[in-house]
């Protein structure tokens, strides 16, 4: 004869659907996310809604402005032209003979143009008008250097003959004669070296201004 037994009841009124016993350490088990772990956004990730995040990109580098000082370039160029002209004239005087015969040093004209162009470009910068200034000052330095050298030679020759004629007197009172003497010796080679000196003054000025 069979007997019907009721199902066993939990002791102490326990709920069979309650969570299990707590884990060791007294902390309940954390429920797992139903759809998996959500990825975390890293540094610089785009913000919701397409907003721009300034921290995601480095700031733009400040623009470097080139040097541009026409006045300073002209002043320094004039000073360099005068110094180069005086040096050129002194070299011409040193190469001359006691009887007044001169030996021209044409390559010095090229060096004068380079010196003037370097001074104008370094001081003035990238202004497009400065290379033209370099041409003018280079030609001025070469011509004035040759005139100054001629005045030194004439003054020395007059002194060797027992006379007295300073360089200042030649420029102030006999400049026309000095210029006529310079024109008399003007030939193709002098024109060629003047043109080369002007071209070098232009090129060196532009190159030095861009550095």
Short mmCIF file of C-alpha atoms in Angstrom, two decimals:
data_model
loop_
_atom_site.label_atom_id
_atom_site.label_comp_id
_atom_site.label_asym_id
_atom_site.label_seq_id
_atom_site.Cartn_x
_atom_site.Cartn_y
_atom_site.Cartn_z
CA UNK A 1 0.00 0.00 0.00
CA UNK A 2 1.55 3.24 -1.07
CA UNK A 3 1.60 6.39 0.98
CA UNK A 4 1.65 9.97 -0.23
CA UNK A 5 4.28 12.10 1.42
CA UNK A 6 4.30 15.84 1.13
CA UNK A 7 7.43 17.40 -0.35
CA UNK A 8 10.02 18.44 2.16
CA UNK A 9 9.65 22.03 3.32
CA UNK A 10 12.66 24.30 3.84
CA UNK A 11 13.68 24.64 7.38
CA UNK A 12 13.38 27.90 9.24
CA UNK A 13 11.18 29.48 6.55
CA UNK A 14 13.95 29.72 3.96
CA UNK A 15 13.09 30.90 0.44
CA UNK A 16 14.21 28.37 -2.16
CA UNK A 17 14.55 31.16 -4.75
CA UNK A 18 16.79 33.38 -2.63
CA UNK A 19 20.43 33.96 -3.47
CA UNK A 20 22.97 31.50 -2.28
CA UNK A 21 25.15 31.99 0.75
CA UNK A 22 27.55 34.96 0.69
CA UNK A 23 31.07 34.40 -0.57
CA UNK A 24 34.01 34.17 1.72
CA UNK A 25 34.95 37.54 3.15
CA UNK A 26 31.43 38.80 3.66
CA UNK A 27 30.92 40.47 0.25
CA UNK A 28 28.04 39.36 -1.89
CA UNK A 29 28.70 38.27 -5.42
CA UNK A 30 28.36 41.08 -7.94
CA UNK A 31 25.84 40.47 -10.68
CA UNK A 32 27.30 40.19 -14.15
CA UNK A 33 26.28 42.54 -16.90
CA UNK A 34 23.67 40.91 -19.07
CA UNK A 35 25.24 42.09 -22.31
CA UNK A 36 28.93 41.89 -21.48
CA UNK A 37 31.33 44.52 -20.26
CA UNK A 38 31.05 47.93 -21.91
CA UNK A 39 34.33 49.27 -23.38
CA UNK A 40 35.82 52.27 -21.65
CA UNK A 41 36.63 55.39 -23.63
CA UNK A 42 40.30 56.23 -23.83
CA UNK A 43 41.97 59.65 -23.76
CA UNK A 44 41.03 61.79 -26.68
CA UNK A 45 38.02 59.69 -27.71
CA UNK A 46 35.26 61.56 -29.53
CA UNK A 47 32.61 63.00 -27.28
CA UNK A 48 28.94 62.07 -27.62
CA UNK A 49 27.02 64.07 -30.16
CA UNK A 50 30.10 64.75 -32.35
CA UNK A 51 31.43 67.57 -30.12
CA UNK A 52 35.07 68.55 -30.66
CA UNK A 53 37.43 67.54 -27.89
CA UNK A 54 40.34 70.03 -27.75
CA UNK A 55 42.38 67.62 -25.68
CA UNK A 56 42.45 65.06 -28.47
CA UNK A 57 44.82 67.07 -30.68
CA UNK A 58 47.99 69.04 -29.90
CA UNK A 59 47.76 72.83 -30.22
CA UNK A 60 49.01 74.29 -33.52
CA UNK A 61 52.54 75.62 -33.55
CA UNK A 62 52.77 79.42 -33.57
CA UNK A 63 53.64 80.93 -36.92
CA UNK A 64 57.21 82.19 -37.20
CA UNK A 65 57.36 85.64 -38.70
CA UNK A 66 60.38 86.46 -40.80
CA UNK A 67 62.56 89.46 -40.23
CA UNK A 68 61.56 92.55 -42.19
CA UNK A 69 63.32 95.81 -41.32
CA UNK A 70 64.11 97.90 -44.37
CA UNK A 71 65.42 100.88 -42.42
CA UNK A 72 67.92 98.85 -40.43
CA UNK A 73 69.03 97.04 -43.57
CA UNK A 74 69.73 100.33 -45.36
CA UNK A 75 71.62 101.83 -42.41
CA UNK A 76 73.79 98.76 -41.88
CA UNK A 77 74.31 98.45 -45.63
CA UNK A 78 75.55 102.04 -45.93
CA UNK A 79 77.97 101.50 -43.06
CA UNK A 80 79.25 98.28 -44.63
CA UNK A 81 79.57 99.96 -48.04
CA UNK A 82 81.66 102.81 -46.62
CA UNK A 83 83.90 100.42 -44.69
CA UNK A 84 84.38 98.16 -47.72
CA UNK A 85 85.08 101.15 -49.98
CA UNK A 86 87.74 102.52 -47.64
CA UNK A 87 89.38 99.10 -47.44
CA UNK A 88 89.24 98.75 -51.22
CA UNK A 89 90.85 102.15 -51.71
CA UNK A 90 93.58 101.32 -49.20
CA UNK A 91 94.40 98.12 -51.08
CA UNK A 92 94.60 100.03 -54.38
CA UNK A 93 96.98 102.51 -52.78
CA UNK A 94 99.13 99.70 -51.38
CA UNK A 95 99.40 98.12 -54.83
CA UNK A 96 100.42 101.37 -56.57
CA UNK A 97 103.96 102.48 -57.40
CA UNK A 98 105.66 105.65 -56.20
CA UNK A 99 105.38 107.22 -59.65
CA UNK A 100 101.58 107.07 -59.46
CA UNK A 101 101.10 103.93 -61.52
CA UNK A 102 98.19 101.90 -60.21
CA UNK A 103 97.57 98.17 -60.38
CA UNK A 104 93.87 97.52 -60.10
CA UNK A 105 92.64 94.57 -58.09
CA UNK A 106 89.43 93.66 -59.88
CA UNK A 107 88.54 90.66 -57.74
CA UNK A 108 88.23 92.97 -54.75
CA UNK A 109 85.14 94.48 -56.37
CA UNK A 110 83.42 91.08 -56.13
CA UNK A 111 84.32 90.80 -52.45
CA UNK A 112 82.95 94.29 -51.83
CA UNK A 113 79.61 93.33 -53.40
CA UNK A 114 79.40 90.20 -51.25
CA UNK A 115 80.19 92.09 -48.04
CA UNK A 116 77.58 94.75 -48.72
CA UNK A 117 74.92 92.21 -49.69
CA UNK A 118 75.54 90.13 -46.57
CA UNK A 119 75.20 93.17 -44.33
CA UNK A 120 71.97 94.36 -45.96
CA UNK A 121 70.34 90.92 -45.95
CA UNK A 122 71.27 89.98 -42.40
CA UNK A 123 70.09 93.28 -40.96
CA UNK A 124 67.04 93.88 -43.15
CA UNK A 125 65.51 90.45 -43.58
CA UNK A 126 63.16 89.25 -46.31
CA UNK A 127 61.76 92.49 -47.66
CA UNK A 128 61.67 92.21 -51.48
CA UNK A 129 63.05 95.74 -51.89
CA UNK A 130 66.30 95.00 -50.08
CA UNK A 131 68.04 93.07 -52.91
CA UNK A 132 67.69 96.21 -55.05
CA UNK A 133 69.24 98.19 -52.20
CA UNK A 134 72.04 95.62 -52.18
CA UNK A 135 72.75 96.31 -55.86
CA UNK A 136 72.87 100.08 -55.41
CA UNK A 137 75.08 99.97 -52.32
CA UNK A 138 77.43 97.39 -53.86
CA UNK A 139 77.96 99.57 -56.95
CA UNK A 140 78.41 102.64 -54.77
CA UNK A 141 81.01 100.87 -52.63
CA UNK A 142 83.03 99.72 -55.64
CA UNK A 143 83.00 103.10 -57.40
CA UNK A 144 83.70 105.08 -54.24
CA UNK A 145 86.47 102.66 -53.31
CA UNK A 146 88.17 103.18 -56.66
CA UNK A 147 87.82 106.96 -56.40
CA UNK A 148 89.17 106.91 -52.86
CA UNK A 149 92.06 104.72 -53.94
CA UNK A 150 92.83 107.11 -56.80
CA UNK A 151 92.82 110.07 -54.40
CA UNK A 152 95.23 108.24 -52.10
CA UNK A 153 97.57 107.52 -55.00
CA UNK A 154 97.50 111.15 -56.21
CA UNK A 155 98.08 112.50 -52.71
CA UNK A 156 101.03 110.18 -52.21
CA UNK A 157 102.54 111.08 -55.57
CA UNK A 158 102.27 114.83 -54.92
CA UNK A 159 103.86 114.36 -51.52
CA UNK A 160 106.74 112.40 -53.06
CA UNK A 161 107.36 115.34 -55.40
CA UNK A 162 107.61 117.77 -52.52
CA UNK A 163 104.07 119.11 -52.75
CA UNK A 164 101.11 118.88 -50.42
CA UNK A 165 97.66 117.75 -51.49
CA UNK A 166 95.44 115.90 -49.06
CA UNK A 167 92.71 113.45 -49.93
CA UNK A 168 90.11 115.85 -48.53
CA UNK A 169 91.32 118.64 -50.83
CA UNK A 170 91.09 116.32 -53.81
CA UNK A 171 87.48 115.40 -53.04
CA UNK A 172 86.44 118.95 -52.18
CA UNK A 173 88.32 120.98 -54.76
CA UNK A 174 89.46 118.57 -57.48
CA UNK A 175 86.69 116.00 -57.56
CA UNK A 176 85.92 116.74 -61.21
CA UNK A 177 89.50 115.96 -62.22
CA UNK A 178 89.44 112.80 -60.11
CA UNK A 179 86.20 111.65 -61.75
CA UNK A 180 87.53 112.41 -65.24
CA UNK A 181 90.59 110.31 -64.50
CA UNK A 182 88.36 107.44 -63.35
CA UNK A 183 86.25 107.69 -66.50
CA UNK A 184 89.35 107.75 -68.68
CA UNK A 185 90.38 104.35 -67.37
CA UNK A 186 86.86 102.94 -67.60
CA UNK A 187 86.81 99.98 -69.97
CA UNK A 188 85.03 96.73 -70.61
CA UNK A 189 86.71 94.89 -67.74
CA UNK A 190 85.75 97.57 -65.25
CA UNK A 191 82.17 97.50 -66.51
CA UNK A 192 82.14 93.69 -66.28
CA UNK A 193 83.37 93.62 -62.69
CA UNK A 194 80.91 96.34 -61.73
CA UNK A 195 78.08 94.26 -63.17
CA UNK A 196 79.30 91.16 -61.33
CA UNK A 197 79.59 93.10 -58.07
CA UNK A 198 76.00 94.35 -58.45
CA UNK A 199 74.71 90.86 -59.23
CA UNK A 200 76.51 89.42 -56.21
CA UNK A 201 75.13 92.20 -54.04
CA UNK A 202 71.61 91.29 -55.18
CA UNK A 203 72.02 87.54 -54.72
CA UNK A 204 73.77 87.65 -51.36
CA UNK A 205 71.22 90.13 -49.99
CA UNK A 206 68.30 87.90 -50.94
CA UNK A 207 69.97 84.72 -49.70
CA UNK A 208 71.04 86.23 -46.37
CA UNK A 209 67.60 87.74 -45.79
CA UNK A 210 65.88 84.36 -46.07
CA UNK A 211 68.01 82.68 -43.41
#
